[in-house]
Amino acid sequence: MDKPVPGRRHFLISTAVAAGAGVAGSLGAKVHDGELGAPPRTYKGGVPWTEGLADQPPGISGTDFKFFTPAERVFIEAAVSRLIPNDEVGPGAVEANVPFFLDRQLAGPFGRGDHYYLGGPWPKGAPEQGYQSRFSPAQMYRAAIAAIDKYAHANFNGADFAKLSDDDRDKLLKGMESGSIQLEDGVDAKTFFAMLLQNTKEGYFSDPIYGGNKDMAAWKMIGFPGAHYDYREWVTRHGEPVPFPPVGFKGRPGWNGES
Amino acid sequence: MATTLKPVDAVIVGFGWTGAIMAQQLADAGLEVLALERGPWRDTSTDFATGFAQDELRYMWRHHLFQNVSDDTLTVRNNTSQTALPMRHLGSFLLGTGVGSGGVHWNGQIWRFLPSDFLTKSHNEQRYGKQAVTDYDLTVQDWGVTYEELEPFYNQFDVLCGTSGKAGNLNGTIQPGGNPFEGARSAEYPTPPMPQTYGPTLFGKAATELGRHPFPHPTGNLSQPYVNNFGAQLGACTYCGFCEKFGCGNYSKASPQTTLLPYVMAKPNFTLRTETEVLKVELSPDRKHATGVTYVNSAGEEFFQPASIVILSSYILQNVRLLLLSGIGTPYDPQTGQGVVGKNYAYQTMSSVNVFFDDKLINPFIGAGALATVVDDFNGDNFDHSGLGFIGGAYIAGMITGGRPIEMIYTPQGTPAWGMAWKHAAAKNYLRSFSLSVHGSCMSHRGNYLDLDPTYRDIHGRPMLRMTFDFTDNEHKMSDYLTDRAAEIAKAMNPREIKLNRRVGSWSVVPYQTTHNTGGAIMGDSPASSVVNKYLQSWDVSNVFSMGAGAFPQNAGYNPTGTVAALAYYSAQAIVQQYLKNPGPLVQA
Ligand SMILES: Cc1cc2nc3c(=O)[nH]c(=O)nc-3n(C[C@H](O)[C@H](O)[C@H](O)COP(=O)(O)OP(=O)(O)OC[C@H]3O[C@@H](n4cnc5c(N)ncnc54)[C@H](O)[C@@H]3O)c2cc1C
Ligand code: SF4
């Protein structure tokens, strides 16, 4: 055992210094996600705080579709409008812009399966073992949409899924949900249904910065005030309605005097 | 070929709660300490700014703060007759990564285990007979450490965090307003309990009417500003409702960042290296001594870091895997019951009851990670188990961690998961419902264990960890009994209706349950039955110490981190006061 080491000469530094590995951490670069892939860094002598380096949400820009083909888009609208239909109580998934949200998610890291382990082998597994497909989410959507249309053609007089009546679409979706319908081309109906429903709810209720939850209408419907962070005043005001209109990361309409 | 680096006194593998505590303790003792952390640097001002910390999609569903399983995961199965398959997407538990790790995105529920929890085998045998602990092939053990020995260290963690709560048992005297069942505490909580919102208040009233003993959940979400002994300042929790699975932008949740890092990072004899993954603990030729660790950085370069002491603080699953990959200790064999590494893996047994009101606005978005009123009357051995057919128990909490709408919309029994009926039920019930959670123990079982997977490998070519786990009859019976007790309280609140979410069927990797994995590197009083001694020191390689809930011989009906932290402090004290003077085994085998 070495003797306890007296304090080595050191410098109080507010940024990272390279040592040992001999690799200089590039100061000010954004480190993301906690994934190996960012430069190795050594920190010593203080907290490496860098002014202005805040890890902001990615958000989206533009209004164009990047992932779905026009035909796939028709399918998605036909499907999500059944998962969350529109009426006076609140928006449907289409009215809340969920298809656009899904498109951008699938065109990005989520679609690529950045947080999925996709290595083989890929035996089917028990339901308790979870997702066991070799498809990334984007590949899954693409294959599933084709397989569902194929199934619809074979079982509903040659029609595309989007051309079916509301009842027939519901019937097909329920069959996928319960796993009673078998799809072709390596698509597990139940797995895809679970993913589609989950992603649809994500697009419906997430911050509008991701392209869905248009006008925060889904939040308004349930009474969720959004990205507030201080409710201390309301903690012991039991049972009182909290009158805040919802707010997103980019504020809310009306903050700048326009509305 | 690995580059050999300059030796250090102690190398710490992983920099979450236990890594940060050990870094502070060992650096304060004057050792040259190096921590190696697989993930990146993180801090409050840059990573969890209040303007966008409330992002359910990014943090909860896109796993922004969690381990990325795309290049390294584990394989899972319920029993040895199945082939284990990779957990391809995080679900049942959410593994941490990066500086602070689980201490960043935890809820802040701070518990101590009951005195009898440390004596699960002997206490239950004495009270209910030998078969009570061997029925269902349970393999429960005593811990080799007692509540009384750990008490000062539980206290040390409370002082570090500024834990908000009300003592129920101060030096043996029962106190009004606290948990009358808890072990004797030597001090009151550093800060008073959090004021409770409507849901937990209704729960407390109903529980009192039924003769139970409700009290506010002890919490690291602070009820008022606090400055700890390292000069770190915490603010009051603002009940933002984005706590569990999120970082706190208010400096009001106790985390390594808000309690320890400003102090520890400034120490001249401490260095932290991020984006470095330890592959293996290296041993001397006689395998009795660790010489250091081999790690790889994100550029793929390998290094050998010599060290006199190796602290494994890489969370239980990685700790067990590193022990197995390094050949420290004998792997457990479920067929023969021989071997110890990987033995007694356990989890947590959760269920819940939803309550729906017509006339009461619950406002679930006013929440916090540990905002709850709790009843502990049916936890551990706080009640008579005679004739019930199980050991263990649970706390029942009227809890509101938040109202995140993707995750936390409760709909009544029979509501479909989608379509118009679902939408209408969501709109009607969101503001008027909440959930009672039943947070139960999980006894260890002969067939539940961890080992290395024969097929699947990570990007470095190392075998993945394989988890073989299912709930046993003991857990199902306990959970059913406790869910019924929770339902009684739910009904006493006079809601429109309630919905029971019982713990049924086999364990599944899909829905989130808790990140309270335990065992596999268990502590005990002999090398034949445990991996580490009461000081978390490896029986086989005496300069290796294994932190974390891996040391739990079975899991109690509480969240683990209070006990994980107390054990780390206890271990650190033994290293500093005993080991440094006389390196070698602290307990003779
Ligand atoms: C959503 C959530 C909520 C929770 N809520 C609570 C709660 O309310 N109360 C409670 O008591 N507990 C809670 N927990 C559990 C709590 O977070 C853990 O008990 C605690 O953080 C464990 O600390 P640790 O130091 O053992 O491990 P961790 O905090 O996980 O730290 C391990 C570190 O090691 C690193 N690492 C792993 N392998 C390597 C390697 N090979 N090389 C280098 N580095 C490595 C990891 O990146 C990580 O940073 C919660 C957990 C989660 C995920
Ligand atoms: S609930 Fe409180 S402690 Fe938790 S993140 Fe929000 S403000 Fe911080």
Short mmCIF file of N, CA and C in Angstrom, two decimals, chain B residues 190-301:
data_model
loop_
_atom_site.label_atom_id
_atom_site.label_comp_id
_atom_site.label_asym_id
_atom_site.label_seq_id
_atom_site.Cartn_x
_atom_site.Cartn_y
_atom_site.Cartn_z
N PRO B 190 -32.76 15.85 8.83
CA PRO B 190 -32.20 17.20 8.74
C PRO B 190 -33.23 18.28 8.38
N THR B 191 -34.24 17.94 7.57
CA THR B 191 -35.26 18.94 7.21
C THR B 191 -36.65 18.32 7.41
N PRO B 192 -37.66 19.16 7.64
CA PRO B 192 -39.01 18.64 7.91
C PRO B 192 -39.61 17.97 6.68
N PRO B 193 -40.69 17.19 6.88
CA PRO B 193 -41.30 16.49 5.74
C PRO B 193 -41.86 17.46 4.71
N MET B 194 -42.03 16.96 3.48
CA MET B 194 -42.68 17.77 2.45
C MET B 194 -44.16 17.94 2.80
N PRO B 195 -44.70 19.13 2.63
CA PRO B 195 -46.16 19.27 2.69
C PRO B 195 -46.80 18.37 1.63
N GLN B 196 -47.94 17.79 1.96
CA GLN B 196 -48.56 16.81 1.07
C GLN B 196 -49.67 17.46 0.24
N THR B 197 -49.79 17.00 -0.99
CA THR B 197 -50.88 17.47 -1.85
C THR B 197 -52.17 16.69 -1.50
N TYR B 198 -53.17 16.90 -2.31
CA TYR B 198 -54.52 16.39 -1.96
C TYR B 198 -54.56 14.85 -1.91
N GLY B 199 -54.06 14.20 -2.93
CA GLY B 199 -54.15 12.73 -3.01
C GLY B 199 -53.52 12.05 -1.80
N PRO B 200 -52.25 12.31 -1.52
CA PRO B 200 -51.63 11.70 -0.36
C PRO B 200 -52.33 12.07 0.95
N THR B 201 -52.91 13.27 1.02
CA THR B 201 -53.63 13.68 2.23
C THR B 201 -54.90 12.83 2.42
N LEU B 202 -55.63 12.63 1.32
CA LEU B 202 -56.83 11.77 1.40
C LEU B 202 -56.44 10.35 1.82
N PHE B 203 -55.32 9.88 1.27
CA PHE B 203 -54.83 8.55 1.62
C PHE B 203 -54.54 8.47 3.12
N GLY B 204 -53.86 9.48 3.65
CA GLY B 204 -53.49 9.48 5.07
C GLY B 204 -54.71 9.45 5.97
N LYS B 205 -55.73 10.25 5.59
CA LYS B 205 -56.97 10.28 6.39
C LYS B 205 -57.64 8.91 6.41
N ALA B 206 -57.76 8.32 5.22
CA ALA B 206 -58.43 7.02 5.12
C ALA B 206 -57.65 5.96 5.89
N ALA B 207 -56.33 5.99 5.81
CA ALA B 207 -55.51 5.00 6.51
C ALA B 207 -55.67 5.14 8.01
N THR B 208 -55.72 6.37 8.49
CA THR B 208 -55.91 6.59 9.93
C THR B 208 -57.24 6.03 10.40
N GLU B 209 -58.29 6.29 9.60
CA GLU B 209 -59.61 5.75 9.96
C GLU B 209 -59.59 4.24 10.10
N LEU B 210 -58.75 3.58 9.31
CA LEU B 210 -58.67 2.12 9.35
C LEU B 210 -57.72 1.63 10.45
N GLY B 211 -57.15 2.57 11.21
CA GLY B 211 -56.27 2.16 12.30
C GLY B 211 -54.83 1.95 11.87
N ARG B 212 -54.47 2.35 10.66
CA ARG B 212 -53.07 2.25 10.21
C ARG B 212 -52.29 3.46 10.72
N HIS B 213 -50.99 3.46 10.40
CA HIS B 213 -50.11 4.50 10.96
C HIS B 213 -49.39 5.29 9.87
N PRO B 214 -50.13 6.14 9.15
CA PRO B 214 -49.52 6.84 8.02
C PRO B 214 -48.50 7.91 8.45
N PHE B 215 -47.55 8.17 7.57
CA PHE B 215 -46.52 9.19 7.82
C PHE B 215 -46.01 9.67 6.46
N PRO B 216 -45.41 10.86 6.43
CA PRO B 216 -44.90 11.36 5.15
C PRO B 216 -43.65 10.61 4.70
N HIS B 217 -43.58 10.32 3.42
CA HIS B 217 -42.45 9.57 2.86
C HIS B 217 -41.14 10.34 3.08
N PRO B 218 -40.11 9.69 3.63
CA PRO B 218 -38.82 10.37 3.76
C PRO B 218 -38.22 10.60 2.37
N THR B 219 -37.68 11.78 2.14
CA THR B 219 -37.35 12.12 0.76
C THR B 219 -36.11 13.01 0.58
N GLY B 220 -35.46 12.77 -0.51
CA GLY B 220 -34.36 13.62 -0.98
C GLY B 220 -34.86 14.71 -1.92
N ASN B 221 -36.18 14.91 -2.01
CA ASN B 221 -36.75 16.10 -2.66
C ASN B 221 -36.95 17.07 -1.51
N LEU B 222 -36.17 18.09 -1.43
CA LEU B 222 -36.12 18.84 -0.17
C LEU B 222 -37.31 19.75 0.09
N SER B 223 -37.75 19.73 1.35
CA SER B 223 -38.91 20.56 1.73
C SER B 223 -38.50 22.00 1.94
N GLN B 224 -37.22 22.26 2.16
CA GLN B 224 -36.75 23.65 2.36
C GLN B 224 -35.27 23.71 1.98
N PRO B 225 -34.74 24.91 1.78
CA PRO B 225 -33.32 24.99 1.41
C PRO B 225 -32.43 24.37 2.48
N TYR B 226 -31.29 23.86 2.06
CA TYR B 226 -30.41 23.14 2.98
C TYR B 226 -28.97 23.28 2.49
N VAL B 227 -28.06 23.48 3.42
CA VAL B 227 -26.64 23.49 3.08
C VAL B 227 -26.01 22.32 3.81
N ASN B 228 -25.37 21.42 3.07
CA ASN B 228 -24.83 20.23 3.75
C ASN B 228 -23.42 20.47 4.25
N ASN B 229 -22.84 19.45 4.84
CA ASN B 229 -21.53 19.60 5.48
C ASN B 229 -20.40 19.85 4.49
N PHE B 230 -20.67 19.71 3.19
CA PHE B 230 -19.64 20.04 2.19
C PHE B 230 -19.90 21.42 1.58
N GLY B 231 -20.83 22.14 2.16
CA GLY B 231 -21.13 23.47 1.64
C GLY B 231 -22.01 23.47 0.40
N ALA B 232 -22.52 22.30 0.02
CA ALA B 232 -23.40 22.26 -1.16
C ALA B 232 -24.78 22.75 -0.77
N GLN B 233 -25.37 23.58 -1.64
CA GLN B 233 -26.66 24.18 -1.33
C GLN B 233 -27.77 23.54 -2.13
N LEU B 234 -28.77 23.06 -1.41
CA LEU B 234 -29.94 22.52 -2.11
C LEU B 234 -31.11 23.47 -1.90
N GLY B 235 -32.00 23.54 -2.92
CA GLY B 235 -33.16 24.42 -2.83
C GLY B 235 -34.41 23.62 -2.48
N ALA B 236 -35.52 24.31 -2.29
CA ALA B 236 -36.77 23.62 -1.98
C ALA B 236 -37.38 23.06 -3.25
N CYS B 237 -37.90 21.85 -3.15
CA CYS B 237 -38.58 21.21 -4.28
C CYS B 237 -39.78 22.04 -4.70
N THR B 238 -39.96 22.18 -6.01
CA THR B 238 -41.09 22.97 -6.51
C THR B 238 -42.22 22.09 -7.03
N TYR B 239 -42.16 20.78 -6.74
CA TYR B 239 -43.22 19.84 -7.11
C TYR B 239 -43.46 19.84 -8.61
N CYS B 240 -42.38 19.84 -9.38
CA CYS B 240 -42.53 19.96 -10.83
C CYS B 240 -43.15 18.73 -11.46
N GLY B 241 -43.05 17.58 -10.78
CA GLY B 241 -43.65 16.35 -11.31
C GLY B 241 -42.80 15.66 -12.36
N PHE B 242 -41.60 16.17 -12.60
CA PHE B 242 -40.68 15.50 -13.54
C PHE B 242 -39.41 15.15 -12.77
N CYS B 243 -39.47 14.13 -11.96
CA CYS B 243 -38.38 13.83 -11.04
C CYS B 243 -37.83 12.45 -11.36
N GLU B 244 -38.64 11.44 -11.10
CA GLU B 244 -38.24 10.08 -11.42
C GLU B 244 -38.02 9.97 -12.92
N LYS B 245 -36.81 9.56 -13.31
CA LYS B 245 -36.39 9.43 -14.71
C LYS B 245 -35.88 10.74 -15.33
N PHE B 246 -35.85 11.81 -14.51
CA PHE B 246 -35.42 13.12 -15.00
C PHE B 246 -34.39 13.71 -14.03
N GLY B 247 -33.58 14.64 -14.52
CA GLY B 247 -32.69 15.37 -13.63
C GLY B 247 -33.43 16.57 -13.06
N CYS B 248 -32.99 17.04 -11.88
CA CYS B 248 -33.65 18.18 -11.25
C CYS B 248 -32.91 19.46 -11.58
N GLY B 249 -33.59 20.39 -12.24
CA GLY B 249 -32.97 21.66 -12.59
C GLY B 249 -32.94 22.65 -11.44
N ASN B 250 -33.61 22.33 -10.34
CA ASN B 250 -33.74 23.26 -9.22
C ASN B 250 -32.72 23.04 -8.12
N TYR B 251 -31.82 22.14 -8.28
CA TYR B 251 -30.90 21.78 -7.20
C TYR B 251 -31.68 21.37 -5.95
N SER B 252 -32.85 20.76 -6.14
CA SER B 252 -33.61 20.39 -4.94
C SER B 252 -33.74 18.89 -4.74
N LYS B 253 -33.21 18.11 -5.64
CA LYS B 253 -33.18 16.65 -5.42
C LYS B 253 -31.75 16.27 -5.05
N ALA B 254 -31.59 15.53 -3.96
CA ALA B 254 -30.26 15.08 -3.58
C ALA B 254 -29.71 14.15 -4.66
N SER B 255 -28.54 14.48 -5.16
CA SER B 255 -27.87 13.68 -6.18
C SER B 255 -26.38 13.87 -5.94
N PRO B 256 -25.52 13.05 -6.52
CA PRO B 256 -24.09 13.32 -6.38
C PRO B 256 -23.77 14.76 -6.82
N GLN B 257 -24.43 15.23 -7.88
CA GLN B 257 -24.18 16.59 -8.38
C GLN B 257 -24.50 17.66 -7.34
N THR B 258 -25.62 17.49 -6.64
CA THR B 258 -26.05 18.57 -5.74
C THR B 258 -25.48 18.44 -4.33
N THR B 259 -24.85 17.31 -4.01
CA THR B 259 -24.40 17.12 -2.62
C THR B 259 -22.88 16.97 -2.49
N LEU B 260 -22.23 16.36 -3.49
CA LEU B 260 -20.85 15.93 -3.31
C LEU B 260 -19.88 16.48 -4.36
N LEU B 261 -20.34 16.59 -5.59
CA LEU B 261 -19.39 16.84 -6.67
C LEU B 261 -18.60 18.15 -6.57
N PRO B 262 -19.25 19.26 -6.20
CA PRO B 262 -18.45 20.49 -6.13
C PRO B 262 -17.27 20.33 -5.17
N TYR B 263 -17.48 19.57 -4.11
CA TYR B 263 -16.43 19.35 -3.13
C TYR B 263 -15.39 18.35 -3.64
N VAL B 264 -15.87 17.23 -4.12
CA VAL B 264 -14.96 16.14 -4.48
C VAL B 264 -14.12 16.49 -5.71
N MET B 265 -14.76 17.19 -6.66
CA MET B 265 -14.04 17.52 -7.90
C MET B 265 -12.89 18.48 -7.63
N ALA B 266 -12.99 19.25 -6.57
CA ALA B 266 -11.96 20.25 -6.28
C ALA B 266 -10.76 19.63 -5.55
N LYS B 267 -10.86 18.40 -5.15
CA LYS B 267 -9.77 17.81 -4.38
C LYS B 267 -8.58 17.49 -5.30
N PRO B 268 -7.38 17.95 -4.90
CA PRO B 268 -6.22 17.76 -5.77
C PRO B 268 -5.85 16.29 -5.99
N ASN B 269 -6.19 15.44 -5.06
CA ASN B 269 -5.83 14.02 -5.19
C ASN B 269 -6.96 13.17 -5.76
N PHE B 270 -7.92 13.84 -6.43
CA PHE B 270 -8.99 13.09 -7.09
C PHE B 270 -9.06 13.43 -8.57
N THR B 271 -9.18 12.43 -9.41
CA THR B 271 -9.31 12.61 -10.85
C THR B 271 -10.48 11.77 -11.34
N LEU B 272 -11.24 12.34 -12.25
CA LEU B 272 -12.36 11.62 -12.87
C LEU B 272 -12.10 11.51 -14.36
N ARG B 273 -12.23 10.33 -14.89
CA ARG B 273 -12.06 10.15 -16.33
C ARG B 273 -13.37 9.58 -16.88
N THR B 274 -13.98 10.30 -17.81
CA THR B 274 -15.25 9.84 -18.37
C THR B 274 -15.04 9.15 -19.71
N GLU B 275 -16.11 8.56 -20.22
CA GLU B 275 -16.08 7.84 -21.51
C GLU B 275 -15.02 6.74 -21.49
N THR B 276 -14.89 6.11 -20.33
CA THR B 276 -13.92 5.03 -20.21
C THR B 276 -14.63 3.84 -19.58
N GLU B 277 -14.55 2.72 -20.23
CA GLU B 277 -15.28 1.54 -19.76
C GLU B 277 -14.29 0.48 -19.28
N VAL B 278 -14.46 0.08 -18.02
CA VAL B 278 -13.57 -0.94 -17.47
C VAL B 278 -14.00 -2.30 -18.01
N LEU B 279 -13.02 -3.04 -18.54
CA LEU B 279 -13.32 -4.35 -19.12
C LEU B 279 -13.10 -5.47 -18.11
N LYS B 280 -12.16 -5.26 -17.20
CA LYS B 280 -11.73 -6.38 -16.38
C LYS B 280 -10.91 -5.89 -15.20
N VAL B 281 -11.01 -6.61 -14.09
CA VAL B 281 -10.09 -6.40 -12.98
C VAL B 281 -8.94 -7.37 -13.21
N GLU B 282 -7.70 -6.87 -13.17
CA GLU B 282 -6.54 -7.74 -13.41
C GLU B 282 -6.03 -8.29 -12.08
N LEU B 283 -5.65 -9.56 -12.10
CA LEU B 283 -5.23 -10.22 -10.86
C LEU B 283 -3.77 -10.62 -10.92
N SER B 284 -3.15 -10.75 -9.75
CA SER B 284 -1.79 -11.28 -9.64
C SER B 284 -1.81 -12.76 -10.04
N PRO B 285 -0.63 -13.34 -10.36
CA PRO B 285 -0.62 -14.75 -10.81
C PRO B 285 -1.29 -15.70 -9.81
N ASP B 286 -1.17 -15.46 -8.51
CA ASP B 286 -1.84 -16.36 -7.54
C ASP B 286 -3.34 -16.03 -7.38
N ARG B 287 -3.82 -15.03 -8.11
CA ARG B 287 -5.23 -14.63 -8.13
C ARG B 287 -5.76 -14.18 -6.76
N LYS B 288 -4.88 -13.80 -5.88
CA LYS B 288 -5.32 -13.38 -4.55
C LYS B 288 -5.30 -11.86 -4.41
N HIS B 289 -4.78 -11.19 -5.43
CA HIS B 289 -4.56 -9.75 -5.33
C HIS B 289 -4.89 -9.11 -6.67
N ALA B 290 -5.63 -8.01 -6.62
CA ALA B 290 -5.88 -7.29 -7.88
C ALA B 290 -4.73 -6.32 -8.12
N THR B 291 -4.27 -6.27 -9.36
CA THR B 291 -3.18 -5.35 -9.68
C THR B 291 -3.70 -4.04 -10.26
N GLY B 292 -4.95 -4.03 -10.68
CA GLY B 292 -5.54 -2.83 -11.27
C GLY B 292 -6.67 -3.23 -12.21
N VAL B 293 -7.01 -2.32 -13.12
CA VAL B 293 -8.08 -2.62 -14.07
C VAL B 293 -7.63 -2.30 -15.49
N THR B 294 -8.22 -3.01 -16.43
CA THR B 294 -8.03 -2.67 -17.84
C THR B 294 -9.27 -1.92 -18.31
N TYR B 295 -9.06 -0.80 -18.99
CA TYR B 295 -10.22 -0.09 -19.52
C TYR B 295 -9.99 0.31 -20.96
N VAL B 296 -11.09 0.62 -21.62
CA VAL B 296 -11.01 1.08 -23.00
C VAL B 296 -11.71 2.44 -23.08
N ASN B 297 -11.14 3.36 -23.83
CA ASN B 297 -11.83 4.64 -23.99
C ASN B 297 -12.63 4.63 -25.29
N SER B 298 -13.32 5.74 -25.55
CA SER B 298 -14.24 5.74 -26.68
C SER B 298 -13.51 5.77 -28.02
N ALA B 299 -12.19 6.01 -27.98
CA ALA B 299 -11.41 5.92 -29.22
C ALA B 299 -10.95 4.48 -29.43
N GLY B 300 -11.35 3.58 -28.53
CA GLY B 300 -10.99 2.18 -28.69
C GLY B 300 -9.60 1.84 -28.17
N GLU B 301 -8.96 2.79 -27.48
CA GLU B 301 -7.62 2.53 -26.95
C GLU B 301 -7.72 1.85 -25.59
#
